[in-house]
Coordinates of C-alpha atoms (C1' of nucleotides) in Angstrom, one line a residue:
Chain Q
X15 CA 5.3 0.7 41.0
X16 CA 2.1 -0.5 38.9
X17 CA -1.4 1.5 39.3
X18 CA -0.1 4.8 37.8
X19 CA -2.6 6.5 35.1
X20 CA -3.3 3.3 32.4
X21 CA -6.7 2.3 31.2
X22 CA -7.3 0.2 27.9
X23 CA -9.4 3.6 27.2
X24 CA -6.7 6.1 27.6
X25 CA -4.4 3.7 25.6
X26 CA -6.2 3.6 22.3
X27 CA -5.6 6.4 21.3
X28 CA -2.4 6.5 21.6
X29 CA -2.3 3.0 19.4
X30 CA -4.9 5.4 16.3
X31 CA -1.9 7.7 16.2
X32 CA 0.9 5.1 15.8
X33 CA -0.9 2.5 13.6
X34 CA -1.7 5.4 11.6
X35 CA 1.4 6.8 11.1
X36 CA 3.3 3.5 10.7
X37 CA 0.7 1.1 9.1
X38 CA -0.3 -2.4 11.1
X39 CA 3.2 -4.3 9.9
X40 CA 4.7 -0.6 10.5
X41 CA 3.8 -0.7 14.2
X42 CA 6.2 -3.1 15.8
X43 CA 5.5 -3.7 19.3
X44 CA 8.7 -1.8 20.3
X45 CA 7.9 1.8 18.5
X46 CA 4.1 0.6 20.5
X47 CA 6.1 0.5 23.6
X48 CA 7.5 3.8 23.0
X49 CA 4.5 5.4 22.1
X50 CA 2.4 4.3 24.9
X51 CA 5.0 4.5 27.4
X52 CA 3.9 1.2 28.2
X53 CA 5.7 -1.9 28.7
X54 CA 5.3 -5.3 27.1
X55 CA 3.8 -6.8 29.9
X56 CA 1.3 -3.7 30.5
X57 CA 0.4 -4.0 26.9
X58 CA -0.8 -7.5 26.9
X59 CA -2.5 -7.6 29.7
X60 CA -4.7 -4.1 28.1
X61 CA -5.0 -6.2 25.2
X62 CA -3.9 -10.4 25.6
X63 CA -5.0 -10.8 22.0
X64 CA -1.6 -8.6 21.2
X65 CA -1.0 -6.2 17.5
X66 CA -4.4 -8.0 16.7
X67 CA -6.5 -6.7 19.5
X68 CA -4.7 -3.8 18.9
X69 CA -5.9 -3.0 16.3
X70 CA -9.0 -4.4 16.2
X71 CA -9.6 -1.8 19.0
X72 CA -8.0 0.8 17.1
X73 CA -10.6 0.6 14.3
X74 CA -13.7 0.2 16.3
X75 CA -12.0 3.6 17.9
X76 CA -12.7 5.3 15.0
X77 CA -15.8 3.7 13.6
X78 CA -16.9 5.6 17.0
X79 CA -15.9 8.8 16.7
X80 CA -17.2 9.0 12.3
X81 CA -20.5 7.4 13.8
X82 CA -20.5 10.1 16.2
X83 CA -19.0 13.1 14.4
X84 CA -20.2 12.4 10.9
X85 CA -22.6 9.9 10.2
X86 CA -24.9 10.6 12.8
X87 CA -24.5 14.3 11.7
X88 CA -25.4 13.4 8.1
X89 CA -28.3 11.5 9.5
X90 CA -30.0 13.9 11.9
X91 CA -28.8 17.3 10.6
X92 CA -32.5 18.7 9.8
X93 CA -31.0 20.8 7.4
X94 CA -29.1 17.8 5.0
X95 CA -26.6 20.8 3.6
X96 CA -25.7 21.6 6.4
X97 CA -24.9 18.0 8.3
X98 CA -22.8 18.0 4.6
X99 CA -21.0 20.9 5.0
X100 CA -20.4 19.4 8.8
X101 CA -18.9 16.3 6.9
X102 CA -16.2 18.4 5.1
X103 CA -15.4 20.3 8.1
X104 CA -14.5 17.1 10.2
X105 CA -13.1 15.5 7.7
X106 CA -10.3 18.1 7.1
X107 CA -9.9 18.2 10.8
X108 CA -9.4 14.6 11.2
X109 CA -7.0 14.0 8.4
X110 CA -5.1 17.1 9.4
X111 CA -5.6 19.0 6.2
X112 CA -4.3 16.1 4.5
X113 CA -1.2 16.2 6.8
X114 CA -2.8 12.0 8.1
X115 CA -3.7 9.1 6.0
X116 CA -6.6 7.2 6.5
X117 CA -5.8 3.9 8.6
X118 CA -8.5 2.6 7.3
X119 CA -7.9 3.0 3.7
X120 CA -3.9 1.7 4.3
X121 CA -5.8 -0.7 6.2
X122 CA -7.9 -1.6 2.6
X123 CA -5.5 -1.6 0.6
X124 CA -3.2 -4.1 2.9
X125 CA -3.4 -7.8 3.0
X126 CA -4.6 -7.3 6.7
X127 CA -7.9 -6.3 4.9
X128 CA -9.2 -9.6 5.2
X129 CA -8.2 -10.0 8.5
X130 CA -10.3 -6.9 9.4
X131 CA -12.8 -7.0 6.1
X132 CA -15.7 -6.4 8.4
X133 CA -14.3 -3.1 10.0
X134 CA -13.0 -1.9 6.9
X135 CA -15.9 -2.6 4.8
X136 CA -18.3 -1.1 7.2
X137 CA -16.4 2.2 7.6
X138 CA -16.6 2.7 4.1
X139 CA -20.1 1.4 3.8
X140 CA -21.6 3.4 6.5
X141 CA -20.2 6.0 5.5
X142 CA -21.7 6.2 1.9
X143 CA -25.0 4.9 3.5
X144 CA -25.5 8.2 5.3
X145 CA -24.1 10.7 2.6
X146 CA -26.9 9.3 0.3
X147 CA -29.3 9.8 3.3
X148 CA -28.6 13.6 3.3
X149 CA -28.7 13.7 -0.1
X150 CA -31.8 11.9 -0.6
X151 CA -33.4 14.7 1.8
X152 CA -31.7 17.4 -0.3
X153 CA -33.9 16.1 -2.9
X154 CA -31.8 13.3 -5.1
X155 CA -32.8 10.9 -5.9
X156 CA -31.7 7.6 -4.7
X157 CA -29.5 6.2 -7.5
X158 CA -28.2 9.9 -7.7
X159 CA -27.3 10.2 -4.4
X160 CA -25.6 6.5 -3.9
X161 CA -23.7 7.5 -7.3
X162 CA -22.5 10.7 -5.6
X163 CA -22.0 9.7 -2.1
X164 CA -19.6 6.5 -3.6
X165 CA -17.7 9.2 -5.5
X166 CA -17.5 11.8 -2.5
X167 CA -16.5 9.0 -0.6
X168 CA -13.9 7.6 -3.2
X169 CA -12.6 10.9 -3.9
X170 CA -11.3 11.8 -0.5
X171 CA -9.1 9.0 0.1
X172 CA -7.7 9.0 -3.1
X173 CA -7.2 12.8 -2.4
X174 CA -5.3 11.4 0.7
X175 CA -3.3 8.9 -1.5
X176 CA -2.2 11.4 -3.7
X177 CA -1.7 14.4 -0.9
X178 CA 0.7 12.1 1.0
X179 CA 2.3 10.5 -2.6
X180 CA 2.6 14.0 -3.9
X181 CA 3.5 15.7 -0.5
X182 CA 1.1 17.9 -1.0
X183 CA -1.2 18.0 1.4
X184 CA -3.2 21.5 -0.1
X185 CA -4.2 19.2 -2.7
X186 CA -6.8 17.5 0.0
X187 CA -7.9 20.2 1.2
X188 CA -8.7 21.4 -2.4
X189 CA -10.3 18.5 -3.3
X190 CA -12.6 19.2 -0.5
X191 CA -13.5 22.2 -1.0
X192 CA -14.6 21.1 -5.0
X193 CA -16.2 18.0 -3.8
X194 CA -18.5 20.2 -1.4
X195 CA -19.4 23.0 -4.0
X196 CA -20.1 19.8 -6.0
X197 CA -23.0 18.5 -3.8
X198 CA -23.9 21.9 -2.1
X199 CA -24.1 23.8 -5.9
Chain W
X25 CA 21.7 -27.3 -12.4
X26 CA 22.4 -23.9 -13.5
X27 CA 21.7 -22.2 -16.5
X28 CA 17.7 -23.2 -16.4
X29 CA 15.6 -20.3 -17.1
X30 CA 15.5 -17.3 -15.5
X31 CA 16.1 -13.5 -16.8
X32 CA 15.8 -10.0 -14.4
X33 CA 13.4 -9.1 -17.0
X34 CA 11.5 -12.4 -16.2
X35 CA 11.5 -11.8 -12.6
X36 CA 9.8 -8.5 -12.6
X37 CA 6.3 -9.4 -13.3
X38 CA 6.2 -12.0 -10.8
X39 CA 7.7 -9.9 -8.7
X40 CA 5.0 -6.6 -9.2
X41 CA 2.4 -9.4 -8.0
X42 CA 4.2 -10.3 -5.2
X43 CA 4.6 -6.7 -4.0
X44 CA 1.1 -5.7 -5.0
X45 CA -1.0 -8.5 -3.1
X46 CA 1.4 -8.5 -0.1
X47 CA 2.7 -4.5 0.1
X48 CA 6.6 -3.8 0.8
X49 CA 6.7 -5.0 4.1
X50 CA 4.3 -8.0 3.9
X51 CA 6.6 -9.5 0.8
X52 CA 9.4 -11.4 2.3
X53 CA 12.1 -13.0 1.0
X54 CA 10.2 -16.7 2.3
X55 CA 7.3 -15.1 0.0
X56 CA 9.2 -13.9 -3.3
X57 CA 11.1 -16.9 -3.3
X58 CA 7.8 -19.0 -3.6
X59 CA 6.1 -16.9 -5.9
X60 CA 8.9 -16.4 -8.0
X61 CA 10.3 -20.1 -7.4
X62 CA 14.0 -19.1 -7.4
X63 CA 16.3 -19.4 -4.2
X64 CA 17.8 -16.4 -2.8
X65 CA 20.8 -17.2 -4.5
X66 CA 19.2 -16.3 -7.6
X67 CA 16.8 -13.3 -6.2
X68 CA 20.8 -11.5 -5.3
X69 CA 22.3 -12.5 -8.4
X70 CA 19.4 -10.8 -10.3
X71 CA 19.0 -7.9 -7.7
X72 CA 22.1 -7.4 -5.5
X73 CA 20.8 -4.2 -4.0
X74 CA 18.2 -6.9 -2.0
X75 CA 14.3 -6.2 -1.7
X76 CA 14.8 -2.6 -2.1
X77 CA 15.6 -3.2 -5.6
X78 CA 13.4 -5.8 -6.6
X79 CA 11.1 -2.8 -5.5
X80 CA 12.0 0.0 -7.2
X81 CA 13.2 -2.7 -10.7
X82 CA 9.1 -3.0 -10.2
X83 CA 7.9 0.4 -10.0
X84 CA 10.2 1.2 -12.6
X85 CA 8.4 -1.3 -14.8
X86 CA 4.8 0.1 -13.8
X87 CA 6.5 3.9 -14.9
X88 CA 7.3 2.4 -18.2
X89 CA 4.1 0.7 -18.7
X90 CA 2.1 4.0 -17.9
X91 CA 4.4 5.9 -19.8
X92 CA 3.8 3.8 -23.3
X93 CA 0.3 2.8 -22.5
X94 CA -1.3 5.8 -21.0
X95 CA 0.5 9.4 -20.7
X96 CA 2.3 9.1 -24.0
X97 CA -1.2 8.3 -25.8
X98 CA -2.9 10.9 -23.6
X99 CA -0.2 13.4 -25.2
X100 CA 0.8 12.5 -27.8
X101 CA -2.8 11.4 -30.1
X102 CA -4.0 14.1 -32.4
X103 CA -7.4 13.8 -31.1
X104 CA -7.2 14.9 -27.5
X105 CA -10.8 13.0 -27.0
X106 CA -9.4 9.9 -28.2
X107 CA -6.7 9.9 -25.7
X108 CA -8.8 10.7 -22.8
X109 CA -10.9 7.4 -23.7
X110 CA -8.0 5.3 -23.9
X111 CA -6.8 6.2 -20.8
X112 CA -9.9 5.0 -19.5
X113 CA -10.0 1.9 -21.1
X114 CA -6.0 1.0 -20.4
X115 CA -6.8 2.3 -16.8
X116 CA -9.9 -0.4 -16.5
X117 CA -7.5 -3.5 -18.5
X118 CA -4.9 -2.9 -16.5
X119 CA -6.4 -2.8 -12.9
X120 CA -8.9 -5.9 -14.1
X121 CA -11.9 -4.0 -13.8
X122 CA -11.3 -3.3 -9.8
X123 CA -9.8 -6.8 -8.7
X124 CA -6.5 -5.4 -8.8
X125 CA -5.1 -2.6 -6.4
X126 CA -2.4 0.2 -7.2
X127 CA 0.9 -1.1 -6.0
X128 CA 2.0 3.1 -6.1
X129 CA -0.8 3.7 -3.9
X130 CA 0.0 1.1 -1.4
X131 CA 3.6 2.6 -1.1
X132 CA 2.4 5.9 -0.9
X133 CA 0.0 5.1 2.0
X134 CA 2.6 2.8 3.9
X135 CA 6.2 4.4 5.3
X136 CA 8.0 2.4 2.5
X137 CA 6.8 6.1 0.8
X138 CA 9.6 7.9 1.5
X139 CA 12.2 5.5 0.9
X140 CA 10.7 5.8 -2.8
X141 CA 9.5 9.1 -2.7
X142 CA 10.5 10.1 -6.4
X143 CA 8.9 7.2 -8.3
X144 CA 5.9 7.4 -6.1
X145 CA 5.1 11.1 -6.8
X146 CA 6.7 11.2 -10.2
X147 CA 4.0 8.1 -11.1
X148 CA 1.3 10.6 -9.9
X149 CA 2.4 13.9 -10.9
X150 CA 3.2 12.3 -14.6
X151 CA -0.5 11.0 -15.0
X152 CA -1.9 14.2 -13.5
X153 CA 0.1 16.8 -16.0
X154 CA -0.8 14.2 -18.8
X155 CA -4.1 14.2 -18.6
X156 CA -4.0 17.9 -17.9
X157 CA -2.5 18.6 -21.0
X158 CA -5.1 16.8 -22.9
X159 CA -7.7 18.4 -21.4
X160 CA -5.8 21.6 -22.2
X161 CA -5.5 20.4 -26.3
X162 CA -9.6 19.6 -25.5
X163 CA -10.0 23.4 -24.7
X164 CA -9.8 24.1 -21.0
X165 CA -8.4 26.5 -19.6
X166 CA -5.1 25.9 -17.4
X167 CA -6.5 25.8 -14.2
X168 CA -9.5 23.9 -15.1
X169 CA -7.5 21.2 -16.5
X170 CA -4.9 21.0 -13.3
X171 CA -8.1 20.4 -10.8
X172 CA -10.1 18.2 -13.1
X173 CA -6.7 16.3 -13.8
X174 CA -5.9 16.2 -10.2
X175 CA -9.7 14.9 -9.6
X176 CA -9.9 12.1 -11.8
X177 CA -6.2 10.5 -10.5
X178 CA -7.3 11.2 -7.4
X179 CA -10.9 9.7 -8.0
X180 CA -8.9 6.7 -9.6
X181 CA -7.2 5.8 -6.4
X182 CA -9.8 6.4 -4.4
X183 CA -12.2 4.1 -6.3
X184 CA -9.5 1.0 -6.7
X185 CA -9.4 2.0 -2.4
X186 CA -13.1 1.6 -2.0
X187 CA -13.6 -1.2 -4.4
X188 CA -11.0 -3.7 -2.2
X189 CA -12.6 -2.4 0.9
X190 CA -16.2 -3.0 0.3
X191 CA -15.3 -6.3 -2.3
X192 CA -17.1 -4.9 -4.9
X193 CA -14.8 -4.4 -7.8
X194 CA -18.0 -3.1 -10.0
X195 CA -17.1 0.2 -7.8
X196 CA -14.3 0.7 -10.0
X197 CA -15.9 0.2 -13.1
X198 CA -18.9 2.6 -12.6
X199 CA -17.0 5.4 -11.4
X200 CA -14.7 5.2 -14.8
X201 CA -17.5 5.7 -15.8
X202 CA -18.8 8.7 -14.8
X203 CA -15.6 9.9 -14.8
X204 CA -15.3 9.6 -18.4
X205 CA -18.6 11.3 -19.0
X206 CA -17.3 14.3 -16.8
X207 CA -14.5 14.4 -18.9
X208 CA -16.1 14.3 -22.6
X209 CA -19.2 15.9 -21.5
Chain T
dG28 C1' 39.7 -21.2 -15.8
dT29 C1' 35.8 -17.9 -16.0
dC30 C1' 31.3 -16.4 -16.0
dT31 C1' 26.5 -16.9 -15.0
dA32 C1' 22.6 -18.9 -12.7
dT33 C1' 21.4 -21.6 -8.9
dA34 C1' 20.7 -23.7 -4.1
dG35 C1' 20.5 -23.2 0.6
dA36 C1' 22.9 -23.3 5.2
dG37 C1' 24.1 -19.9 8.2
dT38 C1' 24.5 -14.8 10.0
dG39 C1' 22.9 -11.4 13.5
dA40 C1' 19.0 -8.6 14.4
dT41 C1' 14.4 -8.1 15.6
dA42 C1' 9.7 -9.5 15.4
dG43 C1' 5.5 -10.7 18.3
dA44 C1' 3.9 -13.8 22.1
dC45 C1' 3.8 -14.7 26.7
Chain K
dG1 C1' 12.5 -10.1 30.3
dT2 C1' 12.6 -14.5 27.8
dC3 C1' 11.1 -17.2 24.3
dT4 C1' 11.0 -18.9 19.4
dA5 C1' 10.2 -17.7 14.8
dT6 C1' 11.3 -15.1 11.1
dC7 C1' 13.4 -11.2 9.0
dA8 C1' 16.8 -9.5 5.3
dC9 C1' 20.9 -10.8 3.9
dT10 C1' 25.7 -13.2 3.2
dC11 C1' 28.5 -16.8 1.8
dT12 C1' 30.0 -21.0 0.1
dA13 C1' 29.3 -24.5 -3.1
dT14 C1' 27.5 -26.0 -6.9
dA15 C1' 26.6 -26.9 -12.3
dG16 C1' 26.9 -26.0 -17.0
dA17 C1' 28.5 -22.7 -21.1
dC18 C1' 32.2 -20.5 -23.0

DNA sequence: GTCTATAGAGTGATAGAC
DNA sequence: GTCTATCACTCTATAGAC
């Protein structure tokens, strides 16, 4: 039977998609099951810390890939406009256009924020830390740029609030587009 | 033992707090009954239809609130100007400066969204054409005033997001802020 | 007796843990 | 698959105001 294709690796994310589209309370471990095509059993022993481990896995998933795909970008882009303009670009392909919500802002706003305050407070933080940086080397200065890169930041998951509350998800991908002609003008 | 206190319209308030620290899912019956100190009894004489309309009895009771406090004055004063800054200064009171979250924003993150769909958008789309039209009456053009509108909501939600994530409710306050001087600049 | 507010035991279903 | 806890919810039984 056992020993078919399942690593914890190939598993998460499989977990990113459901907890984001159900939310951490959302995901019961039955709609998991499903998902996964995994079985109780298979899923505890992948993760023995159960939803928790989950999940906790699920955000250091996608601390990952933004470290990889846009913070380290923003960082090491020699040209700072253009590792912004790389920003925007991911970030419509990650959130689908505004078709996704942001785990980690549901996440936030949740009470199992404090359960995962340091995940969710680094995403956030690192990710304003290395917006400033690119602005600071498009020649901000540095209260400038951490004012901007907080309401760049701020702006797109509210956009993603209101996208989802207003099924509309053009409304993200405008909002985009006006934040980066706001930094890039 | 009967006839001690207790009105619906008493209930409510509790009731938004309940649902705002603890989202839709998170607020049991265990829970309301604590934080409202009434028996179940009680919660299904008050709200027969259960938690789905303790629920919507509270976002009706946000609607109204915004509806007296913020989009009537933002329509409704003389001085377009005028009603711009006391949306900002109704928006900061009644979020407590950052310490609070949107309760409409956690619904329209979580998948209770679609079971409330029209009070979630209608909250949204409401504040947006609101503050749209005053920036019309301020002399913008149409357009201008939708996406600037659209902006600040969004910018709004996304600061209340970022605020709870990084505990830093001073978040919310600055970027009123600069919001504001956007606005009236 | 009737109506309203209350309390809480008890229902089946389902949750997550193991 | 089995466990126990907890979920939303129902129902019966109350007490006082008319």
């Amino acid at each position: 039977m056992a020993r078919v294709i399942a690593e914890r690796a190939d598993v998460v994310p499989l977990l990113t998609e459901i907890f984001r589209t159900y939310g951490y309370e959302g995901a019961s471990l039955a709609r998991i099951g499903a998902g996964t095509g995994l079985g109780k059993g298979s899923l505890y022993h992948f993760f023995p810390g159960g939803k928790d481990e989950m999940a906790a896995a699920v955000l250091a998933h996608i601390d990952l890939w933004f470290q990889q795909n846009v913070y380290a970008p923003l960082r090491e882009t020699p040209d700072a406009r253009r590792g912004i303009a790389h920003m925007f670009r991911e970030t419509k392909r990650y959130f689908l256009s505004g078709q996704k919500v942001c785990l980690v802002g549901v996440f936030a706003l949740g009470n199992e924020r404090d359960r995962f305050a340091v995940a969710v407070k680094s995403y956030f933080v690192d990710w304003a830390a290395a917006l400033a940086d690119a602005l600071r080397r498009d020649g901000k200065d540095a209260a400038t740029a951490m004012a901007l890169s907080e309401d760049v930041v701020g702006a797109i998951q509210g956009a993603l609030v209101l996208a989802r509350a207003m099924d509309k998800p053009k409304l993200f991908v405008n909002t985009l587009a006006r934040l980066e002609a706001r930094l890039l003008a």
